[in-house]
Coordinates of C-alpha atoms and ligand atoms in Angstrom, one line a residue:
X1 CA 23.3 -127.7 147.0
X2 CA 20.5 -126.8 149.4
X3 CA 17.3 -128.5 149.3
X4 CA 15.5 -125.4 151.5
X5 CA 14.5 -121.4 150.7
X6 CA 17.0 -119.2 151.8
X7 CA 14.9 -116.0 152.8
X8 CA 17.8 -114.4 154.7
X9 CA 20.8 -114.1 152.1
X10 CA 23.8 -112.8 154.3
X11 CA 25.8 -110.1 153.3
X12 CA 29.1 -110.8 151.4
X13 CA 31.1 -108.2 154.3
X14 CA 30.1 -110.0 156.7
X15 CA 30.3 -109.8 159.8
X16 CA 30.3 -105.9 159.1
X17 CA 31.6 -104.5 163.2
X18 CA 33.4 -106.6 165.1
X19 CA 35.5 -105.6 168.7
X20 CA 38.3 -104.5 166.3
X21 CA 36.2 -101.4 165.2
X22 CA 35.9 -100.3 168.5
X23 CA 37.5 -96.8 169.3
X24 CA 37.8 -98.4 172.6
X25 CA 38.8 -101.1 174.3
X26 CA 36.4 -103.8 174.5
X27 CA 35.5 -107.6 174.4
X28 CA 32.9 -107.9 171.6
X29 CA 30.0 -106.0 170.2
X30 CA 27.3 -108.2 169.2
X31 CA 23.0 -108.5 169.6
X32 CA 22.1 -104.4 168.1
X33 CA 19.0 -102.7 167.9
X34 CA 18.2 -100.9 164.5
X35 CA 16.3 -98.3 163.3
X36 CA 16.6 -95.6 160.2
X37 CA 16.9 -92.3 161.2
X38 CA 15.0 -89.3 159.7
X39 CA 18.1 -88.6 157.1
X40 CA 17.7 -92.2 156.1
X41 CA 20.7 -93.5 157.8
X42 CA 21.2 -96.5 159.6
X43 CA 21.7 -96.3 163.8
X44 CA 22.3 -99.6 165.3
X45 CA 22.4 -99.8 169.5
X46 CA 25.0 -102.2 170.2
X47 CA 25.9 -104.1 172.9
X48 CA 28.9 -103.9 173.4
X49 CA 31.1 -106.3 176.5
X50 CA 33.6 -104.7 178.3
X51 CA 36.8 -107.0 179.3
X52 CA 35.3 -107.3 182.6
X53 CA 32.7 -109.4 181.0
X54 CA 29.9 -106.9 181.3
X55 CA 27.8 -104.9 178.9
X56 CA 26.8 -101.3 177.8
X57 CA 25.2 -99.7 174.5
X58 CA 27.1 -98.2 172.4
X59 CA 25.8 -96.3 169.0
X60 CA 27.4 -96.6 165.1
X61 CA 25.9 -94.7 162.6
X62 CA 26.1 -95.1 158.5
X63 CA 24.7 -93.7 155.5
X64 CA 24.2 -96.9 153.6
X65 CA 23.6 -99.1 156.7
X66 CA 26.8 -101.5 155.5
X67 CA 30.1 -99.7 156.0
X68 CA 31.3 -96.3 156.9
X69 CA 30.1 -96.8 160.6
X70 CA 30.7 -93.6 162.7
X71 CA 31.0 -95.4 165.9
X72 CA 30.6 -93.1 169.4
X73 CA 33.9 -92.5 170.9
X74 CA 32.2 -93.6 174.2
X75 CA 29.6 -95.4 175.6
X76 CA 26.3 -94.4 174.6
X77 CA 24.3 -95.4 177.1
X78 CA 26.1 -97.3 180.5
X79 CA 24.6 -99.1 182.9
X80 CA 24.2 -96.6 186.2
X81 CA 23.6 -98.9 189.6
X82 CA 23.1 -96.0 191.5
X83 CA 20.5 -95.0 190.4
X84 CA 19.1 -97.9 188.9
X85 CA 20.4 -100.9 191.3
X86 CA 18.7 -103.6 188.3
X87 CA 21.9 -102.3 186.1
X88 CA 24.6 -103.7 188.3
X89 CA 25.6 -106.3 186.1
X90 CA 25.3 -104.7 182.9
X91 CA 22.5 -103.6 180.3
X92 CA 22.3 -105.5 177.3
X93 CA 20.2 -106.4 174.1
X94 CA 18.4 -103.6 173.3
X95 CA 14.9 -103.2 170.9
X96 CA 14.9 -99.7 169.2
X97 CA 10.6 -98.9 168.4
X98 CA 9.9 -95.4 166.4
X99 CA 6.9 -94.2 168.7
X100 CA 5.1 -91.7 166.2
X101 CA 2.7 -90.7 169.0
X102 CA 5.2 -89.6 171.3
X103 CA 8.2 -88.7 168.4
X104 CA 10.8 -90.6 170.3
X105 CA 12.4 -94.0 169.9
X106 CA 11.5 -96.3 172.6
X107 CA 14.5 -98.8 173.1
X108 CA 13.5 -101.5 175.7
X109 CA 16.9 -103.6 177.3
X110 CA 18.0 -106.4 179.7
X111 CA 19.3 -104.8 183.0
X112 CA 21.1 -107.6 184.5
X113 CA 20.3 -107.5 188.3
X114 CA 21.3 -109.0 191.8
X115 CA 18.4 -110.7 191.0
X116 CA 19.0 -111.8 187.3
X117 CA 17.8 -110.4 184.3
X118 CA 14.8 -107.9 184.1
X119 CA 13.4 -105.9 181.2
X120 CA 14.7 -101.7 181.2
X121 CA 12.8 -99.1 179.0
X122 CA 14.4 -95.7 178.2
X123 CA 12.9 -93.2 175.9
X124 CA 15.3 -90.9 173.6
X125 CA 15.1 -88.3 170.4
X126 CA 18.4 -88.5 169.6
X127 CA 20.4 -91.9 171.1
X128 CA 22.7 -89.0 173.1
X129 CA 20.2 -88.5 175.7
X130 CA 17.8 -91.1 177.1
X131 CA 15.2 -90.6 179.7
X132 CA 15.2 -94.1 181.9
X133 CA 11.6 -95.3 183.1
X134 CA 13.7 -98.2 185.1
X135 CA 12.8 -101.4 185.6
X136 CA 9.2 -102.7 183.8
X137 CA 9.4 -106.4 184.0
X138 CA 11.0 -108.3 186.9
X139 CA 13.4 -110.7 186.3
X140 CA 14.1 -112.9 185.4
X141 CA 12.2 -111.6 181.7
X142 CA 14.2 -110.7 178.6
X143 CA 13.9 -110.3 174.9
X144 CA 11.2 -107.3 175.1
X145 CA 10.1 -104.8 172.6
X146 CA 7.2 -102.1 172.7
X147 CA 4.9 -102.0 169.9
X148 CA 4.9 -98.5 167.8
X149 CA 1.0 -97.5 168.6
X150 CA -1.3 -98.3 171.3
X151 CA -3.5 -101.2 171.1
X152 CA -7.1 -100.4 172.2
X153 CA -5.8 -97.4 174.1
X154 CA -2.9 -99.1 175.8
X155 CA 0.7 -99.2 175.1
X156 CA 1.9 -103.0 174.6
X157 CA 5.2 -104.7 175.6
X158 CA 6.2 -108.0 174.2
X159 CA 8.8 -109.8 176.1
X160 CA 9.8 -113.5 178.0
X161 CA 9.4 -114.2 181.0
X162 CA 10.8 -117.3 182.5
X163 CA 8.8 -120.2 184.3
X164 CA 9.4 -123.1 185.6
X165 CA 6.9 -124.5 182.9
X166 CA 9.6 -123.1 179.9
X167 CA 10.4 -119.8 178.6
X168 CA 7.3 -118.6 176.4
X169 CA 6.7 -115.1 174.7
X170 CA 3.9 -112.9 176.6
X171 CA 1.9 -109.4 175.9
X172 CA 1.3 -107.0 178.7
X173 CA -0.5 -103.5 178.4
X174 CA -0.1 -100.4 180.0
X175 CA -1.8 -96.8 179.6
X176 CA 1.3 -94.7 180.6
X177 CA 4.5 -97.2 179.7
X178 CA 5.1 -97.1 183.4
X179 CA 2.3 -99.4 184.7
X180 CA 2.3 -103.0 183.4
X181 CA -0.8 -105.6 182.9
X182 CA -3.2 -107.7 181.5
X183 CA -0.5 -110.3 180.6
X184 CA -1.5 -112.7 177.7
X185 CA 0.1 -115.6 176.6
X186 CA 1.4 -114.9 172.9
X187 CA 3.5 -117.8 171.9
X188 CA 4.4 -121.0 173.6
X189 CA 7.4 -122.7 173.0
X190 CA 7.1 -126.2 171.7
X191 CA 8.5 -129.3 173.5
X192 CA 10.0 -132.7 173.1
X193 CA 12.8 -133.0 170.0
X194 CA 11.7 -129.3 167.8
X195 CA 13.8 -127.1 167.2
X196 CA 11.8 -124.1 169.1
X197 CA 11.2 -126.9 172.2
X198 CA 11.2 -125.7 175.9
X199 CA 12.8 -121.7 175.2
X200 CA 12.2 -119.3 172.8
X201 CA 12.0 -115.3 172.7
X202 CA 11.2 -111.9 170.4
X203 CA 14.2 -111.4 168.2
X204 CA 13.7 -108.1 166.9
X205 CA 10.9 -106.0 167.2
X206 CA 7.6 -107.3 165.5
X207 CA 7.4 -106.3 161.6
X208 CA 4.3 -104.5 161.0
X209 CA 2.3 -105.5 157.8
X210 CA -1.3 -105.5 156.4
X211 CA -1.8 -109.0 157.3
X212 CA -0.2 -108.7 161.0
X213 CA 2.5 -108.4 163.2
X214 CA 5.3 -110.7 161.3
X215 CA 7.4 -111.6 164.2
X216 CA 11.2 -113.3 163.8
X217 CA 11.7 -115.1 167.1
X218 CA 14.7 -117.4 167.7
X219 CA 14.4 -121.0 169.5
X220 CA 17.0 -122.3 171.5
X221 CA 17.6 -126.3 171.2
X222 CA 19.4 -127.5 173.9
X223 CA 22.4 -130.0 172.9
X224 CA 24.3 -132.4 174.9
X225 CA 27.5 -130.1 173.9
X226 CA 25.4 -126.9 174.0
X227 CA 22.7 -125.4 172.6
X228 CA 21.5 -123.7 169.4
X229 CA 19.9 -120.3 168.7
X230 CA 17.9 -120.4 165.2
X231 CA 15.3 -118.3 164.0
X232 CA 11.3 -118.7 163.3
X233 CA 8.1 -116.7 162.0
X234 CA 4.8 -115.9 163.4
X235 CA 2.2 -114.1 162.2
X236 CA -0.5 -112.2 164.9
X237 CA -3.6 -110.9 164.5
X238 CA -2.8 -106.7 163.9
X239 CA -5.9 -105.6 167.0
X240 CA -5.5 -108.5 169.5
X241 CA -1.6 -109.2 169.0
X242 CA -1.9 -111.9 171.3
X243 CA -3.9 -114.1 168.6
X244 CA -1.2 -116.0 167.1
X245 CA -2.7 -116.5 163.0
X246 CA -0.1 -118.3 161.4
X247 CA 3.8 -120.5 162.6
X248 CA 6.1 -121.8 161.0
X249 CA 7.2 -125.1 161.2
X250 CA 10.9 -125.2 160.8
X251 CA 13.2 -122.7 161.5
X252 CA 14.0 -120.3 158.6
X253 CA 17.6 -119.2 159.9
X254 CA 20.4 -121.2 161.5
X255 CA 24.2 -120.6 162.3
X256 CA 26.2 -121.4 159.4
X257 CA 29.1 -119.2 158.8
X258 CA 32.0 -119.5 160.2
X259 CA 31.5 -116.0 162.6
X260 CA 28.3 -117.3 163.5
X261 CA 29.1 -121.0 164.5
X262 CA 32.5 -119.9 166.4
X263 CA 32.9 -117.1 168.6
X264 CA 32.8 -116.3 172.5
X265 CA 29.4 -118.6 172.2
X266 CA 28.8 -121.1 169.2
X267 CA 26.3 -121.7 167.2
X268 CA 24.2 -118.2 167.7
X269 CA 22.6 -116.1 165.4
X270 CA 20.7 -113.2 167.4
X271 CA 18.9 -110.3 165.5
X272 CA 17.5 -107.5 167.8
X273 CA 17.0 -105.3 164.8
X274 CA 16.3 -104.8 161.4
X275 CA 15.1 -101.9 158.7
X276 CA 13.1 -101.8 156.3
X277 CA 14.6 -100.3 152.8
X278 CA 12.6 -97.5 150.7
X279 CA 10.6 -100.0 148.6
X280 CA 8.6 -101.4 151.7
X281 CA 9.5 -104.8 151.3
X282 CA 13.4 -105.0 151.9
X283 CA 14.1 -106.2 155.2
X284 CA 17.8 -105.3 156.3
X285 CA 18.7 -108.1 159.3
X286 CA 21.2 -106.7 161.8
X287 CA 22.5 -110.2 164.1
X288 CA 24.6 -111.1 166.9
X289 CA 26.4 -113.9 165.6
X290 CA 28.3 -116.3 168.2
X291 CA 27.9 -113.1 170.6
X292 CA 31.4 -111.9 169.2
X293 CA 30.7 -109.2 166.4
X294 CA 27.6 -108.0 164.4
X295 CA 26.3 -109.5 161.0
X296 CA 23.5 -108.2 157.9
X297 CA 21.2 -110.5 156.2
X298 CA 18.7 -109.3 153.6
X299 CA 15.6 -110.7 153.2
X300 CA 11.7 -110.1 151.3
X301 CA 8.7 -109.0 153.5
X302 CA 6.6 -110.5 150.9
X303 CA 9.1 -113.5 150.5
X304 CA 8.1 -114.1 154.3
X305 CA 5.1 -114.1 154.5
X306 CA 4.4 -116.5 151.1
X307 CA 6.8 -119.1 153.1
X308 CA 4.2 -118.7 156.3
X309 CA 1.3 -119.7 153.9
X310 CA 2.9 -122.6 152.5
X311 CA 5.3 -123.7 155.5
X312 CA 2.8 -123.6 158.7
X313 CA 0.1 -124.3 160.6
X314 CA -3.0 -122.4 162.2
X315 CA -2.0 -122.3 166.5
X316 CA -5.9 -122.0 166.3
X317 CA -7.1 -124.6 164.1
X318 CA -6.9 -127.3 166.5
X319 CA -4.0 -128.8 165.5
X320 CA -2.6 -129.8 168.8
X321 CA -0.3 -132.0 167.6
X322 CA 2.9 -130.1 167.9
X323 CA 2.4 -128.9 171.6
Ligands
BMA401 C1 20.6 -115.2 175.3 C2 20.9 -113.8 175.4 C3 21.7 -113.2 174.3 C4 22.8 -114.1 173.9 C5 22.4 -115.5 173.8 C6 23.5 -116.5 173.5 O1 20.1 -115.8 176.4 O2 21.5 -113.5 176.6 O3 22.2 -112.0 174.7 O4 23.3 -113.7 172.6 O5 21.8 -115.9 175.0 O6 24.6 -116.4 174.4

């Protein structure tokens, strides 16, 4: 018996790819991007590890976004260290954004470099052929998505940057997607004993609703065995998306199952992507679980949003306690 909501009910296939779909040989194939395409059927990104230990995205498409996965007989998208040097060591974790202004899907990724990891955007019409704009964070940032209009004028980027102060979740603007700035602060990670305390990072791509930008963001706790990766909500103001409105207070998603506590790395459930079902409220979950094979959770928009109200505080009402 549980004695907490469950807003994310996982699906009974679970975990629905693992390396063993692969028409190739690989490691694992965990942490996709998601999006619908215009026939209504389900493309996740994957990232997939070679068994030299390094990444590349590969594509699976499906009609119902469950089973039936037509996976890409090769490697969609491969790291290429000629001509960009940042992908050396693999590119990994992709964020799929529909762009209606420029009719392309904007799919932002970790380029592992020399220099550790930096934040890759590519733009593509299809997920056959991608058009790189390189490097657009320095490392070492991760966990980066674009938002799907301009803000004021200017394209926005979410993503993590590390510091020596923690890892927190920042906002930077650009007017042509190449040129990167006015950085804000967006959400700090906590310290001491919570759950979200000195690292946390954009999951997926922020949901868009009427009362903001609903974002899932995962918080790792550090262990004396290892660490955790669980998931959060916050809620930011839909014009200045740096104005945090609403956080939760506990996390709302935590490894559980079996695929998600054991695996090549325990204890990690990591969503890059989700869709959103005809009704408008449906939110299909797509997860890295224990970076070793792909899971679906189903959760309510609506459902979401009610457990902000009732489980959270204001970041701006003063309440400083928690920071
Ligand atoms: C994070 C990312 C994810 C990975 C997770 C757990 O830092 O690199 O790709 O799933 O660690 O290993």
């Amino acid at each position: 018996m549980t004695h907490y909501e469950t807003l994310f009910l996982r699906h009974p296939a679970n975990p629905i790819l693992t390396g063993k779909d692969w028409p190739y040989s690989i490691n694992s194939v965990f942490n996709a991007g998601a999006s619908l395409l215009p026939d209504g059927s389900t493309i996740l990104l994957c990232r997939v590890e070679d068994r030299r230990g390094l990444s590349h995205l590969c594509a699976a498409r499906s009609v119902n976004g469950v089973d039936g996965w037509q996976i890409d007989r090769e490697p969609t998208l491969m790291p290429n260290a000629e001509e960009y040097p940042e992908e050396v060591w693999g590119i990994e974790d992709p964020r799929i954004t529909y762009v209606p202004e420029l009719k392309k899907f904007a799919v932002a990724y970790t380029s592992y470099s020399r220099g550790g990891p930096g934040v890759s955007l590519a733009l593509t019409e299809d997920f056959r052929r991608f058009e790189r704009f390189g490097v657009v964070m320095v490392p070492d940032d991760k966990d980066a998505a674009l938002l799907p209009r301009r803000i004021n004028g200017f394209w926005a980027l979410i993503h993590r940057p590390m510091t020596p102060l923690g890892a927190h979740i920042w906002i930077s603007y650009s007017p042509d997607l190449r040129h990167w700035g006015s950085h804000k602060l967006m959400l700090e990670a906590r310290r001491g004993a919570w759950w979200d305390a000195n690292k946390i990072g954009m999951s997926p791509p922020p949901i868009e609703t009427s009362r903001g930008w609903l974002m899932i963001y995962h918080g790792v706790r550090r262990t004396p065995s290892s660490s955790i990766y669980r998931l959060g909500l916050a809620l930011f103001d839909l014009q200045e998306p740096d104005k945090c409105l609403l956080r939760g207070d506990s996390w709302m998603f935590a490894p559980e199952a079996e695929y998600e506590r054991q695996g090549d790395v325990q204890d990690v459930v990591f969503p890059c992507g989700y869709t959103v079902a005809a009704d408008g409220d449906t939110i299909n979950l797509y997860y890295g679980a224990a970076d070793s094979s792909i899971a679906l959770a189903h959760g309510s928009i609506r459902t979401l949003l009610r457990w902000l109200d009732a489980n959270s505080h204001s970041e701006h009402s003063g309440d400083r306690r928690h920071k």
